[in-house]
XYZ file of C-alpha atoms in Angstrom:
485
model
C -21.406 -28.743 14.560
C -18.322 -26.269 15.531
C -15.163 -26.729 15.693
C -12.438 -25.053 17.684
C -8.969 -25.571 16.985
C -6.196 -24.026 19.296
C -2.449 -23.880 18.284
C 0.105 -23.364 20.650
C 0.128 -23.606 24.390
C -1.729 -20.586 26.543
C -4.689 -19.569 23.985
C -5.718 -17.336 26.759
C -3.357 -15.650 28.182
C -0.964 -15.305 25.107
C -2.967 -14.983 22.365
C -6.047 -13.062 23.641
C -5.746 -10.903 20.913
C -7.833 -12.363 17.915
C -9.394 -9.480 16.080
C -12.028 -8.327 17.780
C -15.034 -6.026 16.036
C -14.692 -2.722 18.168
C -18.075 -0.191 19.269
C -17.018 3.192 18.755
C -17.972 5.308 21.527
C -20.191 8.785 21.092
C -17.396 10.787 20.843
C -15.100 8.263 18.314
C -18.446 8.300 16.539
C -18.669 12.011 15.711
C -14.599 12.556 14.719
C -15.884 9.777 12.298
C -18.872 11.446 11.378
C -16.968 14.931 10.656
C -14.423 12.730 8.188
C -17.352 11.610 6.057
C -17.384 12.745 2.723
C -21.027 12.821 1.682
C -21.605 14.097 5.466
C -21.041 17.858 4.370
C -18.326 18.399 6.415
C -15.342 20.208 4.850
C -15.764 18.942 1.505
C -18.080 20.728 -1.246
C -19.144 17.087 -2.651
C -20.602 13.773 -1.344
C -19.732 10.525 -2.059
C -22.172 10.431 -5.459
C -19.294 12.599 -6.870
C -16.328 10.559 -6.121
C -16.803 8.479 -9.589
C -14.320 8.344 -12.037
C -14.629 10.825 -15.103
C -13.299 11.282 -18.692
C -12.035 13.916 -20.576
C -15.621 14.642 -21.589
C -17.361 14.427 -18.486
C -14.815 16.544 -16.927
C -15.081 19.320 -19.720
C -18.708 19.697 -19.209
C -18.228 19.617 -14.906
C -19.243 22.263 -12.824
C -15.566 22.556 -11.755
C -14.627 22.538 -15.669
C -11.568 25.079 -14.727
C -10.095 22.557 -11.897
C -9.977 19.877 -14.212
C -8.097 22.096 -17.040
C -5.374 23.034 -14.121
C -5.482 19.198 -13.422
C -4.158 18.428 -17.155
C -1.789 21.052 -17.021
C -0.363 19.235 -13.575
C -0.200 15.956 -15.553
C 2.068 17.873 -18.136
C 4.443 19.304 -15.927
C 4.942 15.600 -14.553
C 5.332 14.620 -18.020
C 7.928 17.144 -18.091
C 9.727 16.358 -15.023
C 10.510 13.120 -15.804
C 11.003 13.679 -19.517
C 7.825 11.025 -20.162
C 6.949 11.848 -24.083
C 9.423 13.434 -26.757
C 6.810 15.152 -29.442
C 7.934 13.391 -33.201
C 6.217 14.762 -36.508
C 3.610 12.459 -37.531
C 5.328 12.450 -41.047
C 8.737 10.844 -39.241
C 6.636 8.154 -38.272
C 8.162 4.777 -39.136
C 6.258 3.014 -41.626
C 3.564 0.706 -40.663
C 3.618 2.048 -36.737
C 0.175 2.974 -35.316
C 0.202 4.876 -32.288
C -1.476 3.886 -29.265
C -4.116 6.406 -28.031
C -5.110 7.064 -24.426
C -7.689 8.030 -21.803
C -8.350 10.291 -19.094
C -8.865 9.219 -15.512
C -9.916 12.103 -13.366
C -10.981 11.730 -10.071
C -12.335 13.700 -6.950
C -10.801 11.969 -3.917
C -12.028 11.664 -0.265
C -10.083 14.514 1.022
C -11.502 16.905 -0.992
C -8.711 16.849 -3.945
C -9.068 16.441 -7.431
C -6.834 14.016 -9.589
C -6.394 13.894 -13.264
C -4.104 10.838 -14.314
C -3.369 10.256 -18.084
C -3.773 6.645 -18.644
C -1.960 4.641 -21.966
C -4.809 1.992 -23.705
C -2.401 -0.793 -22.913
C -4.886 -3.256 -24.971
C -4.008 -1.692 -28.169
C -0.300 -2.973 -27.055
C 0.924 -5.360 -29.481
C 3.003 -8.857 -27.310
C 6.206 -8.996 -29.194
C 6.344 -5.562 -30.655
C 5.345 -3.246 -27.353
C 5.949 -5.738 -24.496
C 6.492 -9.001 -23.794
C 3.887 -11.209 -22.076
C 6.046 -13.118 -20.057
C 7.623 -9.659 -18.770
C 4.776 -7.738 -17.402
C 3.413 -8.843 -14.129
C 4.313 -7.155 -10.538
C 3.843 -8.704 -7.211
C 0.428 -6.933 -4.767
C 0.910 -6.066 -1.312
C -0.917 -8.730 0.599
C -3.179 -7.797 2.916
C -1.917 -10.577 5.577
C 1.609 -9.118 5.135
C 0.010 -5.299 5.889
C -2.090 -6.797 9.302
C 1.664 -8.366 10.474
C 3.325 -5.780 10.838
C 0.781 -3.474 12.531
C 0.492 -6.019 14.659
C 4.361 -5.638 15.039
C 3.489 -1.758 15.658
C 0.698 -2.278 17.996
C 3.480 -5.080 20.136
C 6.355 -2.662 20.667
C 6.191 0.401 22.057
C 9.445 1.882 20.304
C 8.389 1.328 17.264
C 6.849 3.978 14.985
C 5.185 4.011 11.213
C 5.124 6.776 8.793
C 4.433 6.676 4.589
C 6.434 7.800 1.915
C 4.778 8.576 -1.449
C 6.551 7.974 -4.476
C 5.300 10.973 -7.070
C 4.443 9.742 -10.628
C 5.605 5.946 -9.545
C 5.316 3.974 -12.691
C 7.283 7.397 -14.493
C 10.175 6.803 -12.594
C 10.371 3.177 -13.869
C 12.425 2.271 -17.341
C 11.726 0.469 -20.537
C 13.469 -2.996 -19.538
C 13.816 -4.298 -23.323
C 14.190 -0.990 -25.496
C 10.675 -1.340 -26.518
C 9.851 1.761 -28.790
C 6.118 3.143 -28.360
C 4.331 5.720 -30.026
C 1.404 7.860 -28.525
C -1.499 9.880 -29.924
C -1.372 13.780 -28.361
C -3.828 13.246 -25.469
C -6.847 15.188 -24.973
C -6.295 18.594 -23.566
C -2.496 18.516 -24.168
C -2.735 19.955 -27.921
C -1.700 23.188 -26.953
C 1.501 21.781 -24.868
C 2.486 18.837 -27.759
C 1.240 20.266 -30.946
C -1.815 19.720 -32.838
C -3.267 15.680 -32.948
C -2.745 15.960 -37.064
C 0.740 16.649 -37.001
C 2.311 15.411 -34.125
C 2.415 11.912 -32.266
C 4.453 11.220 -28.811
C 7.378 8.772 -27.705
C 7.277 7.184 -25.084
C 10.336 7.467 -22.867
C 9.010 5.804 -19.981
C 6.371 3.227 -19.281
C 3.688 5.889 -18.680
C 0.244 4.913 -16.699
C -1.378 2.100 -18.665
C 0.677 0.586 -20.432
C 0.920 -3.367 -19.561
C 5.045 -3.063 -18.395
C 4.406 -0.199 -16.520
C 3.947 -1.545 -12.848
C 6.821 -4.101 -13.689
C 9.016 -1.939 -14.460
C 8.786 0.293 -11.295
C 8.978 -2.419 -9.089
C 12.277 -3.823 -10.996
C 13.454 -0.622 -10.113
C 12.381 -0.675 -6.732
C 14.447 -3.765 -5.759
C 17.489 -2.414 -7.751
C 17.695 0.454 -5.214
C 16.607 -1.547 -2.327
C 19.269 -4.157 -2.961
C 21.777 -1.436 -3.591
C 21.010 -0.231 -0.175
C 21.273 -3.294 1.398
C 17.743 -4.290 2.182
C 16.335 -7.871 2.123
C 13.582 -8.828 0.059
C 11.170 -10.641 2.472
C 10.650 -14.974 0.512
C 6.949 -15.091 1.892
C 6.205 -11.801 0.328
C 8.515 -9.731 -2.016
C 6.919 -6.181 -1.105
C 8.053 -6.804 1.808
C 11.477 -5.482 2.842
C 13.630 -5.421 5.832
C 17.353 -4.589 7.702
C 18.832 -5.665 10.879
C 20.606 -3.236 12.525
C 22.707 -3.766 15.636
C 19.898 -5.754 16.428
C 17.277 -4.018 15.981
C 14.601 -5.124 13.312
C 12.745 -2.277 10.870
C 11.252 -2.685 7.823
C 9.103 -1.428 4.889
C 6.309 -2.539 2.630
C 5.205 -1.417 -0.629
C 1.959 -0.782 -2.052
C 2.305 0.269 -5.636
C 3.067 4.187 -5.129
C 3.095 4.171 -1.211
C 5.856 3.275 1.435
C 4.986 2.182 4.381
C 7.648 2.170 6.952
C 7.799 0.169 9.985
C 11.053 0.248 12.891
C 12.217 1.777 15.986
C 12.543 6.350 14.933
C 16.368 6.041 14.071
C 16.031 3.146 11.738
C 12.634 4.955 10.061
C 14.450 7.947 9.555
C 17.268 5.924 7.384
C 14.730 4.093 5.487
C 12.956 7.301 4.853
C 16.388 8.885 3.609
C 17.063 6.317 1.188
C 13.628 6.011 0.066
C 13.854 9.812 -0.931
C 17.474 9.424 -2.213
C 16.374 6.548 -4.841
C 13.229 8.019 -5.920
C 11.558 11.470 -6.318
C 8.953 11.427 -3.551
C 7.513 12.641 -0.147
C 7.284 12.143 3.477
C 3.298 11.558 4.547
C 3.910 11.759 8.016
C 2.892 8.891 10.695
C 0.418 6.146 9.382
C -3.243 7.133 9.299
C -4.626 5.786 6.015
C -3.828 3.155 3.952
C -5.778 1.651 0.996
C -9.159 3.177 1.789
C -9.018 2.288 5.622
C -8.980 4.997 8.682
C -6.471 3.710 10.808
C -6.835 5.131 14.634
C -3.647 3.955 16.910
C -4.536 4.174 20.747
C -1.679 3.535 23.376
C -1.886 1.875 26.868
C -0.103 4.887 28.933
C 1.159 1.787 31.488
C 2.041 -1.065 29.448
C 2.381 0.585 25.753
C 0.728 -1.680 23.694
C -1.802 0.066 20.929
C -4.727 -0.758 19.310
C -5.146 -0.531 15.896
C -8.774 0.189 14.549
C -9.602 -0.176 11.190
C -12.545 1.772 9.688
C -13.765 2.365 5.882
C -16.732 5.706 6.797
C -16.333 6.632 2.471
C -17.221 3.366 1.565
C -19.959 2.967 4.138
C -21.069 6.291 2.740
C -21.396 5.049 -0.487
C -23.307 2.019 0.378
C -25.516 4.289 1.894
C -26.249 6.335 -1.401
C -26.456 2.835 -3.242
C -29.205 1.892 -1.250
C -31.221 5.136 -0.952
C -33.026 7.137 1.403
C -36.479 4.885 1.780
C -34.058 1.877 2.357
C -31.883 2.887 4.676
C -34.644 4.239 7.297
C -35.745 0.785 7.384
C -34.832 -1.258 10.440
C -31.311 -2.186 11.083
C -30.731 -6.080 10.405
C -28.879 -7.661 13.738
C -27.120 -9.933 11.518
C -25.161 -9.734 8.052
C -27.367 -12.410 6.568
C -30.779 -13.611 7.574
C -30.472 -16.485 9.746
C -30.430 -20.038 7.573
C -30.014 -18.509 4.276
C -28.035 -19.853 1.721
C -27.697 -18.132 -2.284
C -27.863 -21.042 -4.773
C -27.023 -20.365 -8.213
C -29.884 -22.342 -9.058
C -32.713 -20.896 -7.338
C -34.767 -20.774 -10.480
C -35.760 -17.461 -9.940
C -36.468 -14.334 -12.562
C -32.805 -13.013 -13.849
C -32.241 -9.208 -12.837
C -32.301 -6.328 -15.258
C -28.615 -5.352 -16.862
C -28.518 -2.065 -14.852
C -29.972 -3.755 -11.227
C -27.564 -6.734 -12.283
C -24.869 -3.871 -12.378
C -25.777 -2.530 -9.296
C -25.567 -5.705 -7.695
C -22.164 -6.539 -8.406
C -20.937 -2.986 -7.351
C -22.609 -3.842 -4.127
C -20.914 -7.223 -3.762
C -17.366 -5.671 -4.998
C -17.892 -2.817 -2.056
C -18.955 -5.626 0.595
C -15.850 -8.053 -0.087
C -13.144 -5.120 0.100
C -14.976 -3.928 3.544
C -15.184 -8.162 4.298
C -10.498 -7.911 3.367
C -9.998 -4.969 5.630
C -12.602 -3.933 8.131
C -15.505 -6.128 8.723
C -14.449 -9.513 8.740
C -17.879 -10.623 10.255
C -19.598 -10.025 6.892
C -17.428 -12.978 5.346
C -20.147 -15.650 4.793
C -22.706 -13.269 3.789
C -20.700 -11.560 1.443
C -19.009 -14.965 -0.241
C -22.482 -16.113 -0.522
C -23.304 -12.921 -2.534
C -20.174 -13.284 -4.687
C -20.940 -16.963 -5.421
C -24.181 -15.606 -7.582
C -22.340 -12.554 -9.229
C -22.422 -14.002 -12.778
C -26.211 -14.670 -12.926
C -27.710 -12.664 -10.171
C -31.442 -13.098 -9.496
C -34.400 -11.328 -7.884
C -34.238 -12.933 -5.038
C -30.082 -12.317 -4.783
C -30.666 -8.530 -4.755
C -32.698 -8.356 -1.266
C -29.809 -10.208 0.057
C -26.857 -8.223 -0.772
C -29.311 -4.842 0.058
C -29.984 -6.832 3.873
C -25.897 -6.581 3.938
C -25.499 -3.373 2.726
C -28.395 -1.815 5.287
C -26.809 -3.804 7.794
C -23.206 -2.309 7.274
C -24.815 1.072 6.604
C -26.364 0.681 10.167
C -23.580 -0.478 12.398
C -20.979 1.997 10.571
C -19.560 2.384 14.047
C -17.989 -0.952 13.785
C -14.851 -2.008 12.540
C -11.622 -4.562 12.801
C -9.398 -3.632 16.059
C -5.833 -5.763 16.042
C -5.358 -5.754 20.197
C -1.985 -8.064 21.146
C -1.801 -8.624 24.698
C 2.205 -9.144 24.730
C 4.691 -6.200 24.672
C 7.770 -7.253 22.343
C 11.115 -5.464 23.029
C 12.358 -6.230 19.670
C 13.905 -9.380 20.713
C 14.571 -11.063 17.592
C 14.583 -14.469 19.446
C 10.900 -13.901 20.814
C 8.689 -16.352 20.334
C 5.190 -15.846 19.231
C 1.962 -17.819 19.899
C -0.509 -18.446 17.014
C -3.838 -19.775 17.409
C -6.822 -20.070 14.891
C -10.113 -20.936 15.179
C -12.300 -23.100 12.577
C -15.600 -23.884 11.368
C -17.793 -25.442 8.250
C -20.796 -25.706 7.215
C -21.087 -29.227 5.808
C -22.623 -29.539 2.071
C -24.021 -26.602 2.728
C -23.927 -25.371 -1.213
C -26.638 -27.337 -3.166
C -25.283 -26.335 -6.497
C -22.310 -28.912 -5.891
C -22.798 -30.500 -2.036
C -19.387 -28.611 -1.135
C -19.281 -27.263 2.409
C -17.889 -24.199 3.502
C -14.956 -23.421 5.747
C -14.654 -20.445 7.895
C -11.084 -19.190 9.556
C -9.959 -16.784 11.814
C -6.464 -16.794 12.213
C -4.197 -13.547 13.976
C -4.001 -11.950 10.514
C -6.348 -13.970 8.456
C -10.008 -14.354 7.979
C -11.838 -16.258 6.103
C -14.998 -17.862 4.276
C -14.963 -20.211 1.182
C -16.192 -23.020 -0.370
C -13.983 -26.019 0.111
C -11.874 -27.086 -2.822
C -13.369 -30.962 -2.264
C -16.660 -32.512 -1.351
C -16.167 -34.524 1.740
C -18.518 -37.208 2.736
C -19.166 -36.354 6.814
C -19.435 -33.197 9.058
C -16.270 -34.995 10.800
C -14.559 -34.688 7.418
C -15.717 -31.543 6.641
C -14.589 -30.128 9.773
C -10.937 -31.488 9.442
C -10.576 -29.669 6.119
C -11.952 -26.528 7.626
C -9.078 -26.899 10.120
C -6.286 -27.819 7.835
C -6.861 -24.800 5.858
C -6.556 -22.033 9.214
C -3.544 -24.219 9.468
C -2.399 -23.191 6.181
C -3.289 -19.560 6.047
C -2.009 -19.303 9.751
């Protein structure tokens, strides 16, 4: 049985914009094609090379020498914002053990490579190092990110462009004169001192450590309230000013600024952004957190489009899978039609390494599901549902997902308003939401499954209760697109 649920008057004509999935045309197709990485275009690696390395893999790396100018990039941040003062290992204080740390290097989509030094925040001791009820920063949410493109995409006036913070977490300060000692990291010997003699002190909350991302964000709203900026109560990322009227704003995602307002109010933002912090203009919106973002204008009424794409991701899904399993034929739909993943299908357990592989799969489909293919949502909870104790039969269905991403890669999430806004800060907006569930459809514990699309929000989960009727069943599905509306 469905369900439809409307909110608001004029579902229509006023809110005709529910995300839609988008066909990229041949020519769309091949500008995505040429961004690949993994396509061989204008990168010397594919996708299979973007994992994460460690001091030792990276040693014994074809690029060996990029990785050794990497480290020496690290130190000079260290440098700039004075991050470790070198102390003899013989001043030690008595009974302190040093915390060691770890290598992240990384070859990114672009083509760049990135070494970050990374503290092993476990060997942090609560009480002595941190405190536990100190260390926890607020996330972006993805809702919050969709609202104000949708913002963008509304008002013609209104531009976006990113500012990166450099080193973010280095620019942040020990909150409760908490005294940390390091090992020498690997490859710094030369620039510290030898590991026997010498140990580091921390002077900042370097990569890692558990305080870290709390104490760059503390000092992120310090400057932003200096400034004058409000801290948004549904999500405190979120910031925005009002001036003479006019409404900008700007959202943070751990290192990355994303700026949202009419070009004067931008550029202000901007300023102070770069006045509080050492960082950098990126220039108008095009990525953000693994998505291609392509904005198309209407010449006549100047409303955009907003088209979300993740072509590195679908790449890698593609190498996942292999050669002989991607040439077979393209599934029409994200699951096969009637299937539902019990955990107790009674069915031969995988192997550790397929089991691995599975759950990299899953992980991949559910941050495609958040950003750019919201019509994977059942198929992927499903898969997700069976992620502790994955069986035989489990792996062909996450592997029919992945070949049917891999062959519709010319899809993706397109926010499309209908209604130019002026900037009126007395406009009124129509919501409306759609809902669905599939009653007791989970045999494991007779729970049904809701399924919401909302302007900003998507959705498919297992309902939090086990209701007794499809009629019941479909009122909770509706009271929660209510709620995440």
């Amino acid at each position: 049985m469905n369900s439809n649920v409307t909110f608001g008057p004029g579902f229509a004509a006023d809110m005709h914009y529910m995300h839609q999935l988008h066909e990229i045309n041949n020519a769309e197709l091949m500008a995505l094609e040429l961004s690949l990485v993994g396509a061989g275009f204008g990168t010397e690696f594919g996708t299979k090379d973007l994992k994460v390395l460690n001091y030792c893999q990276a040693m014994k790396a074809w690029d060996k020498e990029q990785w050794v100018e990497e480290i020496m990039n690290e130190f000079e941040r260290f440098e700039k914002f004075k991050a470790f003062t070198p102390v003899r290992r013989s001043e030690l204080p008595p009974g302190v053990k040093p915390i060691t740390t770890t290598w992240a290097f990384t070859r990114k989509a672009n083509g760049v490579r990135r070494g970050r030094l990374n503290a092993r925040g476990f060997e942090q001791i609560d009480g002595v190092h941190y405190s536990a009820q100190d260390i926890a920063a607020p996330m972006t949410n993805p809702f919050t990110a969709r609202v104000l493109l949708d913002l963008l995409c509304m008002n013609p006036k209104w531009i976006s462009r990113i500012v990166d913070v450099e080193g973010a977490f280095l620019q942040g300060k020990f909150e409760n004169e908490e005294v940390i000692y390091s090992e020498v990291p690997d490859g710094m010997e030369e620039c510290y001192g030898p590991k026997q003699d010498w140990v580091l002190l921390m002077n900042v909350p370097v990569y890692g450590t558990k305080q870290a991302s709390a104490c760059f964000y503390k000092a992120l709203v310090r400057q932003n309230k200096s400034r004058g900026y409000q801290c948004s109560m549904a999500d405190t990322t979120l910031y925005f000013i009002v001036r003479d009227g006019r409404l900008s704003c700007f959202v943070s995602w751990v290192d990355d600024m994303i700026i949202f307002g009419e070009e004067q109010d931008v550029e202000v933002i901007e300023a102070d952004l770069l006045k509080s912090f050492v960082a950098k203009s990126e220039g108008e919106m095009k990525e953000y957190v693994g998505n291609k973002i392509e904005l198309t204008r209407d010449p006549v009424t100047g409303l955009r489009k907003a088209k979300f794409t993740q072509p590195v991701l679908i790449q890698k899904l593609r190498n996942m899978l292999g050669e002989a399993e991607t040439s077979k034929r393209v599934p029409r739909t994200p699951a096969k039609p009637g299937e539902v993943l019990h955990k107790s299908d009674g069915l031969k357990p995988l192997q550790p390494d397929k089991a691995c592989d599975f759950r990299s799969m899953v992980a991949l489909t559910m941050y495609m599901m958040q950003w750019s293919r919201p019509e994977i949502s059942n198929a992927s909870r499903g898969c997700a549902r069976v992620m502790s104790n994955p069986q035989v039969g489990h792996e062909e269905s996450v592997r029919y997902l992945a070949r049917y991403m891999v062959g519709t890669l010319n899809r993706g999430l397109v926010l499309a308003p209908q209604r130019v806004w002026d900037g009126d800060m007395n406009f009124k907006f129509v919501l409306s939401g759609r809902s669905d569930s599939d009653y007791a459809a989970c045999k494991d514990d007779r729970r049904s499954v809701t399924g919401s699309h909302a302007p900003v929000a998507f959705r498919s989960n297992t309902q939090k209760f086990v209701t007794l009727s499809v009629t019941e069943a479909e009122s909770g599905a509706g009271v929660t697109t209510i709620n995440i509306m």
